Coordinates of C-alpha atoms in Angstrom, one line a residue:
X1 CA 0.0 0.0 0.0
X2 CA 1.2 3.5 -0.9
X3 CA 0.8 5.4 2.4
X4 CA 1.2 8.8 0.8
X5 CA -1.5 8.0 -1.7
X6 CA -3.8 6.6 1.1
X7 CA -3.4 9.7 3.1
X8 CA -4.4 11.9 0.2
X9 CA -7.5 9.7 -0.5
X10 CA -8.6 10.0 3.1
X11 CA -9.0 13.8 2.7
X12 CA -11.4 13.5 -0.2
X13 CA -15.2 14.2 0.2
X14 CA -17.1 13.7 -3.0
X15 CA -20.9 14.1 -2.9
X16 CA -23.9 15.1 -5.0
X17 CA -26.6 17.5 -3.9
X18 CA -30.1 16.2 -4.7
X19 CA -33.6 17.7 -4.3
X20 CA -36.9 18.5 -5.9
X21 CA -36.8 21.6 -8.1
X22 CA -36.8 24.9 -6.2
X23 CA -35.8 23.3 -2.8
X24 CA -32.7 25.5 -2.8
X25 CA -30.1 23.0 -4.0
X26 CA -28.2 25.4 -6.3
X27 CA -28.3 28.1 -3.6
X28 CA -26.7 25.9 -1.0
X29 CA -24.1 24.9 -3.5
X30 CA -23.3 28.6 -3.9
X31 CA -22.9 29.1 -0.2
X32 CA -20.6 26.1 0.1
X33 CA -18.4 27.6 -2.6
X34 CA -18.5 30.9 -0.7
X35 CA -17.3 29.1 2.5
X36 CA -14.6 27.3 0.5
X37 CA -13.3 30.7 -0.7
X38 CA -13.7 30.1 -4.4
X39 CA -16.3 32.8 -5.0
X40 CA -16.7 36.2 -3.3
X41 CA -20.5 36.6 -3.4
X42 CA -23.3 34.1 -3.8
X43 CA -25.6 34.7 -6.7
X44 CA -29.2 33.5 -6.7
X45 CA -31.1 31.8 -9.5
X46 CA -34.0 34.2 -8.6
X47 CA -32.0 37.4 -9.2
X48 CA -32.3 37.6 -12.9
X49 CA -32.7 41.4 -13.0
X50 CA -29.4 41.9 -11.2
X51 CA -27.5 39.6 -13.5
X52 CA -26.3 37.5 -10.6
X53 CA -26.7 33.9 -11.6
X54 CA -25.9 30.7 -9.8
X55 CA -22.2 29.8 -10.3
X56 CA -23.0 26.2 -11.0
X57 CA -25.6 27.1 -13.6
X58 CA -23.1 28.0 -16.4
X59 CA -25.4 27.2 -19.4
X60 CA -27.2 30.2 -20.9
X61 CA -30.6 28.6 -20.8
X62 CA -30.1 27.8 -17.1
X63 CA -29.6 31.5 -16.5
X64 CA -32.7 32.5 -18.5
X65 CA -35.0 29.9 -16.9
X66 CA -33.5 29.9 -13.4
X67 CA -33.2 26.1 -13.2
X68 CA -30.3 23.6 -13.5
X69 CA -30.6 21.4 -16.6
X70 CA -27.2 19.7 -16.4
X71 CA -25.0 18.4 -13.6
X72 CA -22.0 20.6 -12.8
X73 CA -18.8 19.8 -10.9
X74 CA -17.0 22.1 -8.5
X75 CA -14.0 21.7 -6.2
X76 CA -12.5 23.5 -3.2
X77 CA -10.4 23.0 -0.1
X78 CA -12.0 23.2 3.4
X79 CA -10.3 22.5 6.8
X80 CA -7.8 20.1 5.3
X81 CA -10.3 18.3 3.1
X82 CA -10.7 18.2 -0.6
X83 CA -14.3 18.8 -1.5
X84 CA -15.8 17.7 -4.8
X85 CA -19.4 18.9 -5.2
X86 CA -21.7 17.6 -8.0
X87 CA -24.8 19.8 -8.3
X88 CA -27.5 17.9 -10.2
X89 CA -30.6 19.0 -12.0
X90 CA -33.7 18.7 -9.8
X91 CA -36.2 18.6 -12.8
X92 CA -37.5 15.1 -13.5
X93 CA -36.9 15.5 -17.2
X94 CA -33.1 15.3 -16.5
X95 CA -33.2 12.3 -14.2
X96 CA -30.9 10.3 -16.4
X97 CA -28.1 12.8 -16.0
X98 CA -28.7 12.9 -12.2
X99 CA -28.8 9.1 -11.9
X100 CA -25.4 8.7 -13.7
X101 CA -23.9 11.4 -11.5
X102 CA -25.0 9.5 -8.4
X103 CA -22.8 6.6 -9.6
X104 CA -19.8 8.9 -9.2
X105 CA -20.2 10.0 -5.6
X106 CA -19.5 8.7 -2.1
X107 CA -22.3 10.5 -0.3
X108 CA -25.4 12.6 -1.0
X109 CA -26.8 15.8 0.5
X110 CA -30.6 15.8 0.3
X111 CA -32.1 19.3 0.4
X112 CA -35.7 19.6 1.5
X113 CA -38.0 22.6 1.4
X114 CA -39.1 22.9 5.1
X115 CA -42.5 24.3 3.9
X116 CA -43.2 21.4 1.5
X117 CA -41.4 18.4 2.9
X118 CA -40.5 15.5 0.8
X119 CA -41.6 15.9 -2.8
X120 CA -41.9 13.4 -5.7
X121 CA -38.5 14.0 -7.4
X122 CA -36.7 13.7 -4.0
X123 CA -38.3 10.3 -3.5
X124 CA -37.2 9.1 -6.9
X125 CA -33.6 10.3 -6.3
X126 CA -33.5 8.9 -2.8
X127 CA -34.4 5.4 -4.2
X128 CA -31.2 5.5 -6.3
X129 CA -29.1 6.6 -3.4
X130 CA -30.6 3.8 -1.2
X131 CA -29.9 1.2 -3.9
X132 CA -26.3 2.3 -3.9
X133 CA -26.2 2.2 -0.1
X134 CA -24.4 5.6 0.1
X135 CA -24.7 7.9 3.1
X136 CA -27.3 10.6 3.0
X137 CA -27.1 14.0 4.9
X138 CA -30.3 16.0 5.0
X139 CA -30.6 19.8 5.0
X140 CA -34.0 21.1 5.8
X141 CA -33.9 24.4 4.0
X142 CA -35.8 27.8 3.9
X143 CA -36.1 28.3 7.7
X144 CA -36.2 32.0 6.9
X145 CA -39.8 31.3 5.8
X146 CA -42.7 29.8 7.7
X147 CA -42.8 26.1 7.2
X148 CA -44.0 22.8 8.6
X149 CA -43.4 21.6 12.2
X150 CA -39.8 20.3 12.5
X151 CA -41.0 17.1 14.3
X152 CA -43.3 16.4 11.3
X153 CA -40.4 16.9 8.9
X154 CA -38.1 14.4 10.7
X155 CA -40.9 11.9 11.1
X156 CA -41.7 12.1 7.3
X157 CA -38.2 10.9 6.5
X158 CA -39.0 7.5 8.1
X159 CA -42.6 7.4 7.0
X160 CA -42.0 8.3 3.3
X161 CA -38.4 7.3 2.7
X162 CA -37.9 4.6 5.2
X163 CA -34.7 6.1 6.7
X164 CA -34.2 7.1 10.3
X165 CA -33.6 10.8 10.8
X166 CA -31.5 12.1 13.7
X167 CA -31.6 15.8 14.4
X168 CA -28.2 17.5 14.7
X169 CA -29.7 20.9 15.4
X170 CA -33.2 22.3 15.9
X171 CA -35.0 25.5 14.9
X172 CA -35.7 28.2 17.5
X173 CA -38.7 29.7 15.7
X174 CA -39.2 29.9 12.0
X175 CA -39.8 32.6 9.4
X176 CA -40.4 36.1 10.9
X177 CA -40.1 34.7 14.4
X178 CA -36.8 32.7 13.9
X179 CA -34.3 33.4 16.6
X180 CA -31.7 30.7 15.8
X181 CA -30.7 27.1 16.0
X182 CA -30.3 24.8 19.1
X183 CA -27.1 23.0 18.0
X184 CA -27.5 19.5 19.6
X185 CA -24.3 18.1 18.2
X186 CA -22.1 21.1 19.4
X187 CA -24.1 22.0 22.5
X188 CA -24.6 25.7 21.7
X189 CA -27.1 28.1 20.4
X190 CA -26.4 29.6 16.9
X191 CA -28.2 33.1 16.7
X192 CA -29.9 34.1 13.5
X193 CA -29.3 37.8 13.9
X194 CA -26.9 38.6 16.7
X195 CA -27.2 42.1 18.2
X196 CA -24.2 44.4 17.8
X197 CA -21.4 43.1 20.0
X198 CA -23.3 39.9 20.7
X199 CA -21.5 36.5 20.0
X200 CA -23.0 34.4 17.2
X201 CA -22.8 31.3 19.4
X202 CA -24.0 30.8 23.0
X203 CA -22.5 27.8 24.8
X204 CA -25.0 25.6 26.6
X205 CA -24.5 24.5 30.2
X206 CA -26.2 21.1 30.9
X207 CA -28.2 21.5 27.7
X208 CA -29.5 25.0 28.5
X209 CA -28.6 28.7 28.0
X210 CA -27.1 30.3 31.2
X211 CA -29.8 32.1 33.2
X212 CA -28.1 35.5 32.8
X213 CA -28.4 35.4 29.0
X214 CA -31.5 37.2 27.6
X215 CA -32.1 34.1 25.4
X216 CA -33.0 32.1 28.5
X217 CA -36.3 34.0 28.8
X218 CA -37.2 33.9 25.1
X219 CA -40.6 32.2 24.5
X220 CA -39.3 30.6 21.2
X221 CA -36.3 29.2 23.1
X222 CA -38.6 27.8 25.8
X223 CA -40.8 26.1 23.2
X224 CA -37.6 24.6 21.6
X225 CA -36.5 23.2 25.0
X226 CA -39.7 21.2 25.2
X227 CA -39.2 19.8 21.7
X228 CA -35.6 18.9 22.6
X229 CA -36.9 16.9 25.5
X230 CA -39.3 15.1 23.2
X231 CA -36.3 14.3 20.9
X232 CA -34.2 13.0 23.7
X233 CA -37.1 10.7 24.9
X234 CA -38.4 9.4 21.6
X235 CA -36.0 10.5 18.9
X236 CA -33.2 8.5 17.3
X237 CA -29.7 8.5 18.7
X238 CA -26.8 9.4 16.4
X239 CA -25.1 6.2 15.1
X240 CA -22.2 6.9 12.7
X241 CA -22.1 3.3 11.5
X242 CA -25.8 3.5 10.6
X243 CA -25.1 6.8 8.8
X244 CA -22.3 5.3 6.7
X245 CA -24.5 2.3 5.9
X246 CA -27.2 4.6 4.6
X247 CA -29.7 3.5 7.3
X248 CA -29.7 6.8 9.2
X249 CA -29.5 10.4 8.0
X250 CA -28.2 13.3 10.1
X251 CA -30.7 16.2 9.8
X252 CA -29.6 19.8 9.8
X253 CA -31.9 22.9 9.7
X254 CA -31.0 26.2 8.1
X255 CA -31.5 28.7 5.4
X256 CA -29.3 28.6 2.3
X257 CA -30.6 31.9 1.0
X258 CA -29.4 33.8 4.1
X259 CA -26.4 31.5 4.7
X260 CA -27.6 30.5 8.1
X261 CA -26.7 27.1 9.5
X262 CA -24.7 26.2 6.3
X263 CA -21.3 26.5 7.8
X264 CA -22.3 24.4 10.8
X265 CA -23.6 21.8 8.3
X266 CA -20.4 21.8 6.2
X267 CA -18.1 21.4 9.3
X268 CA -20.1 18.4 10.4
X269 CA -20.3 16.9 6.9
X270 CA -16.6 16.9 6.3
X271 CA -16.1 15.2 9.6
X272 CA -18.8 12.6 9.2
X273 CA -18.9 11.9 5.4
X274 CA -16.9 8.9 4.1
X275 CA -13.7 9.1 2.2
X276 CA -13.6 7.1 -1.1
X277 CA -14.1 3.4 -0.7
X278 CA -13.7 0.3 -2.9
X279 CA -15.3 0.0 -6.3
X280 CA -16.4 -3.2 -8.0
X281 CA -14.6 -4.0 -11.3
X282 CA -14.7 -6.8 -13.8
X283 CA -18.0 -8.0 -12.4
X284 CA -17.0 -9.2 -9.0
X285 CA -13.6 -7.8 -8.0
X286 CA -13.0 -5.1 -5.3
X287 CA -10.7 -2.3 -6.3
X288 CA -9.2 -0.3 -3.4
X289 CA -8.9 3.5 -3.8
X290 CA -5.3 3.4 -2.8
X291 CA -4.4 0.8 -5.4
X292 CA -1.2 2.0 -7.1
X293 CA -2.6 1.8 -10.7
X294 CA -4.8 4.7 -11.9
X295 CA -8.4 3.9 -13.0
X296 CA -11.6 5.8 -13.5
X297 CA -14.9 6.0 -15.5
X298 CA -16.6 8.6 -17.6
X299 CA -20.0 9.5 -16.1
X300 CA -20.7 12.6 -18.0
X301 CA -19.8 14.4 -21.3
X302 CA -20.5 18.0 -21.9
X303 CA -20.1 20.0 -25.1
X304 CA -19.5 23.8 -25.3
X305 CA -18.8 24.6 -21.7
X306 CA -16.6 27.3 -23.2
X307 CA -18.6 28.8 -26.0
X308 CA -15.5 30.6 -27.4
X309 CA -13.7 27.3 -28.1
X310 CA -16.6 24.9 -28.6
X311 CA -14.8 22.3 -26.5
X312 CA -16.0 18.9 -25.3
X313 CA -15.3 17.7 -21.7
X314 CA -15.4 14.1 -20.5
X315 CA -15.9 14.0 -16.7
X316 CA -14.0 11.2 -15.0
X317 CA -14.4 9.9 -11.5
X318 CA -11.0 8.8 -10.4
X319 CA -11.5 5.4 -8.6
X320 CA -7.9 4.3 -7.8
X321 CA -4.3 5.4 -8.1
X322 CA -3.1 8.9 -9.0
X323 CA -3.7 10.9 -12.1
X324 CA -0.8 13.0 -13.4
X325 CA -0.6 15.0 -16.6
X326 CA 0.6 13.1 -19.6
X327 CA -0.5 9.8 -18.1
X328 CA -0.9 6.9 -20.6
X329 CA -4.1 4.9 -20.1
X330 CA -6.1 2.2 -21.9
X331 CA -9.7 2.8 -23.0
X332 CA -11.3 -0.5 -22.0
X333 CA -14.1 -0.4 -24.6
X334 CA -11.6 -0.3 -27.5
X335 CA -8.4 -1.5 -26.0
X336 CA -6.7 1.5 -27.5
X337 CA -4.1 3.6 -25.6
X338 CA -4.9 7.3 -24.8
X339 CA -2.6 9.9 -23.4
X340 CA -4.2 12.2 -20.9
X341 CA -2.4 15.5 -21.7
X342 CA -5.0 18.0 -21.0
X343 CA -7.2 17.8 -17.9
X344 CA -9.0 20.4 -15.9
X345 CA -10.9 20.8 -12.6
X346 CA -13.5 23.4 -11.8
X347 CA -13.4 26.1 -9.2
X348 CA -16.7 28.0 -9.5
X349 CA -16.9 29.2 -13.1
X350 CA -13.2 29.0 -13.8
X351 CA -11.0 26.1 -14.9
X352 CA -7.7 25.1 -13.4
X353 CA -5.2 22.7 -15.1
X354 CA -4.9 19.5 -13.1
X355 CA -1.4 18.4 -12.3
X356 CA -2.5 15.5 -10.0
X357 CA -5.7 13.9 -8.8
X358 CA -6.4 10.9 -6.6
X359 CA -9.4 8.6 -6.0
X360 CA -12.5 10.6 -5.2
X361 CA -11.5 13.5 -7.4
X362 CA -13.4 14.5 -10.5
X363 CA -11.3 15.6 -13.5
X364 CA -12.4 17.0 -16.9
X365 CA -10.6 15.6 -19.9
X366 CA -10.6 17.6 -23.1
X367 CA -12.0 15.1 -25.6
X368 CA -12.0 15.0 -29.4
X369 CA -14.5 12.2 -29.6
X370 CA -12.6 9.3 -28.0
X371 CA -14.8 8.9 -25.0
X372 CA -18.4 7.8 -24.4
X373 CA -20.5 7.9 -21.2
X374 CA -19.7 4.8 -19.2
X375 CA -16.2 4.3 -20.5
X376 CA -13.6 2.8 -18.2
X377 CA -10.0 3.9 -18.4
X378 CA -7.0 2.4 -16.6
X379 CA -3.2 2.5 -16.4
X380 CA -1.2 -0.6 -16.1
X381 CA -1.5 -4.1 -17.6
X382 CA -4.5 -5.3 -15.7
X383 CA -7.8 -4.6 -17.5
X384 CA -10.3 -2.8 -15.3
X385 CA -14.0 -2.3 -16.3
X386 CA -16.5 -0.6 -14.0
X387 CA -20.2 -1.5 -14.0
X388 CA -22.4 -0.1 -16.7
X389 CA -24.1 3.2 -15.9
X390 CA -27.9 3.5 -15.9
X391 CA -29.7 4.3 -19.2
X392 CA -33.3 5.2 -19.7
X393 CA -35.3 4.1 -22.7
X394 CA -36.9 7.3 -24.2
X395 CA -40.7 7.7 -24.2
X396 CA -41.1 10.9 -26.2
X397 CA -40.0 11.3 -29.8
X398 CA -39.5 14.2 -32.3
X399 CA -38.7 14.4 -35.9
X400 CA -35.9 16.9 -36.4
X401 CA -34.8 18.8 -39.5
X402 CA -32.8 22.0 -40.2
X403 CA -34.8 25.1 -40.9
X404 CA -32.0 26.3 -43.3
X405 CA -30.9 23.5 -45.6
X406 CA -27.8 25.6 -46.5
X407 CA -26.5 25.0 -42.9
X408 CA -26.3 21.2 -43.1
X409 CA -22.8 21.1 -41.8
X410 CA -23.5 22.9 -38.5
X411 CA -26.8 21.0 -38.2
X412 CA -25.1 17.6 -38.4
X413 CA -22.2 18.7 -36.1
X414 CA -24.7 19.9 -33.4
X415 CA -26.8 16.8 -33.7
X416 CA -23.9 14.4 -33.3
X417 CA -22.2 16.3 -30.5
X418 CA -25.2 17.0 -28.3
X419 CA -26.6 13.5 -28.4
X420 CA -23.2 12.2 -27.2
X421 CA -24.0 13.9 -23.9
X422 CA -26.7 11.3 -23.3
X423 CA -29.6 13.6 -22.4
X424 CA -31.4 12.8 -25.7
X425 CA -31.1 9.8 -27.9
X426 CA -30.6 9.9 -31.7
X427 CA -32.3 7.6 -34.2
X428 CA -32.5 7.5 -38.0
X429 CA -35.6 6.4 -40.0
X430 CA -34.7 3.0 -41.4
X431 CA -35.9 3.9 -44.9
X432 CA -35.4 7.7 -45.3
X433 CA -32.5 8.3 -42.8
X434 CA -34.4 11.3 -41.3
X435 CA -33.3 12.3 -37.8
X436 CA -35.5 11.4 -34.8
X437 CA -34.8 12.3 -31.2
X438 CA -35.9 10.5 -28.2
X439 CA -36.0 11.8 -24.6
X440 CA -37.6 11.0 -21.2
X441 CA -39.0 14.5 -20.8
X442 CA -40.3 17.4 -23.0
X443 CA -37.9 19.9 -21.4
X444 CA -34.9 18.0 -22.9
X445 CA -36.2 18.8 -26.4
X446 CA -36.5 22.5 -25.5
X447 CA -33.0 22.6 -24.2
X448 CA -31.7 20.8 -27.3
X449 CA -33.5 23.2 -29.6
X450 CA -32.1 26.2 -27.7
X451 CA -28.6 24.9 -27.7
X452 CA -28.7 24.0 -31.4
X453 CA -29.6 27.6 -32.2
X454 CA -27.3 29.3 -29.7
X455 CA -24.2 27.0 -29.8
X456 CA -24.3 25.8 -33.3
X457 CA -26.1 28.6 -35.1
X458 CA -28.6 26.0 -36.5
X459 CA -32.3 26.5 -36.1
X460 CA -34.2 23.3 -36.2
X461 CA -37.8 22.2 -36.9
X462 CA -39.2 19.7 -34.4
X463 CA -42.3 17.7 -35.1
X464 CA -43.7 15.6 -32.3
X465 CA -44.5 11.9 -33.0
X466 CA -45.7 11.6 -29.4
X467 CA -45.2 8.9 -26.9
X468 CA -43.8 5.7 -28.3
X469 CA -42.7 2.3 -26.9
X470 CA -39.1 1.6 -28.0
X471 CA -38.2 -2.0 -28.6
X472 CA -34.9 -3.4 -30.1
X473 CA -34.9 -6.4 -32.5
X474 CA -32.1 -8.7 -33.5
X475 CA -30.8 -7.8 -37.0
X476 CA -31.1 -11.4 -38.1
X477 CA -34.8 -11.4 -37.1
X478 CA -35.6 -8.2 -39.0
X479 CA -37.7 -7.9 -42.1
X480 CA -38.3 -4.2 -43.1
X481 CA -41.8 -5.2 -44.1
X482 CA -42.6 -5.7 -40.4
X483 CA -42.8 -1.9 -40.2
X484 CA -46.2 -0.2 -40.4
X485 CA -47.9 3.1 -39.5
X486 CA -48.2 1.8 -35.9
X487 CA -44.6 0.6 -35.5
X488 CA -42.0 2.9 -37.0
X489 CA -38.7 1.1 -37.9
X490 CA -35.6 3.1 -37.0
X491 CA -31.9 2.5 -36.1
X492 CA -30.0 3.9 -33.2
X493 CA -26.8 5.8 -33.6
X494 CA -24.8 2.6 -33.5
X495 CA -26.9 1.2 -36.4
X496 CA -29.0 -1.3 -34.3
X497 CA -32.6 -1.7 -35.5
X498 CA -35.6 -1.0 -33.3
X499 CA -39.3 -0.3 -33.5
X500 CA -41.1 2.7 -32.1
X501 CA -44.6 1.3 -31.3
X502 CA -47.5 3.6 -31.2
X503 CA -48.7 2.1 -27.9
X504 CA -48.7 -1.1 -25.8
X505 CA -51.6 -2.5 -27.9
X506 CA -49.5 -2.1 -31.1
X507 CA -46.6 -4.0 -29.4
X508 CA -49.0 -6.9 -28.4
X509 CA -50.3 -7.0 -32.0
X510 CA -46.8 -7.4 -33.3
X511 CA -46.1 -10.2 -30.8
X512 CA -49.2 -12.0 -31.9
X513 CA -48.2 -11.6 -35.6
X514 CA -44.5 -12.5 -35.1
X515 CA -44.5 -14.9 -32.1
X516 CA -40.9 -16.1 -32.8
X517 CA -39.4 -12.6 -32.8
X518 CA -37.8 -11.4 -29.5
X519 CA -38.1 -7.7 -28.7
X520 CA -36.1 -6.1 -25.9
X521 CA -36.3 -2.8 -24.0
X522 CA -32.5 -2.4 -24.1
X523 CA -29.7 -3.9 -26.1

């Protein structure tokens, strides 16, 4: 074992932030970056008139709509730890991007709107986190507004998600009446708006504020003491092993918008969250993060992050060993060697050349088309392949054509580059070769159309062919005459044939007519 490498790996904290849209996920990301010293002021996705946009929302359409439509990666140092944050889209139409991102992290921070509680998209994302068994840290956000009772919010974690919640701090009031937080873990009161000359933190003595402190007589504080007694009697006790096993979630309250409670959360998180652990390779082997040989996998590809250069970045989660500039690796899918000369990491909206990275780090590789989502790369002679990343079969389909036939070159370039990011799938009509796009949500088409116009100067016509049931067929079983108005025959971007059935009835009719033909949801 390389002790120096092992020590570096232990300092890594790599996590994704997940939530329902508008729960404040991107805002808390901003505040974490602020605490990490990589930005000077936090923008807000709501402040469109001021021109202050969320740092993690780099795409122009994100700034216009005030939502995240793609995962972003940011890094900073904090109290001796190397933090890698992956901010994910909350909107369900971009679930596939989020699901793949969750394969590249060691923990998750779940942001919940304290007025709304657990919402549908949070439930979906939590299921993925639960399946992976990764630790979850919960931040109950928007305490600066009136919300639901804290006891109800913690109880809902177990009732709806099936995970035990253990309070690390507790609100003293909420909204207009908020006075602060009762910090259970650190045995202190954190004041929301300290008076001039007043300390931000009041140490507790035997679990209470000293009698000579004005807070001791505050009605909100007295109510909180009663709730703390309830928690001590009936609430869960903190169990670090249960947290690391994904069976218990530490719960923190605060307000990301006003940056209240966020630093307390971050300090606890870096202490409690796990460092990188083993990965499964080659089906059933365990690969230790401090293994000497470098390895990693591509979980995301993004085109045009720098509109001036029209670049393409492949995001790699480092799983073992140490990356260094000029490293020679093998691309497992093709067996071909690749030299990693140009790699970057992201600090807010700026890029920094990577000289070294270890397990847990996320590096961006400039890519000319070598990589695909899910690719494994490794140094050394031992072949290493990581498990396949999740793929969603599209449900909505659109015919796509250029508005200006004189701009075919930019049209084809944009089509091919954007589909490689994995948010939309590209198909060609088997007979006419016309382009057809498939996606899991309507918003993906809107983003695609916007980016084609603004990044590739190619306006496109999009005609809906509605919901379809996509089913692949073995090439040897295919007879083009099987196609009809109810089951459109197309080929995917790798040339594999599939039918787009009008509905489940049309698929059953096909089965009855061709009982010996096997159709599959995925290849």
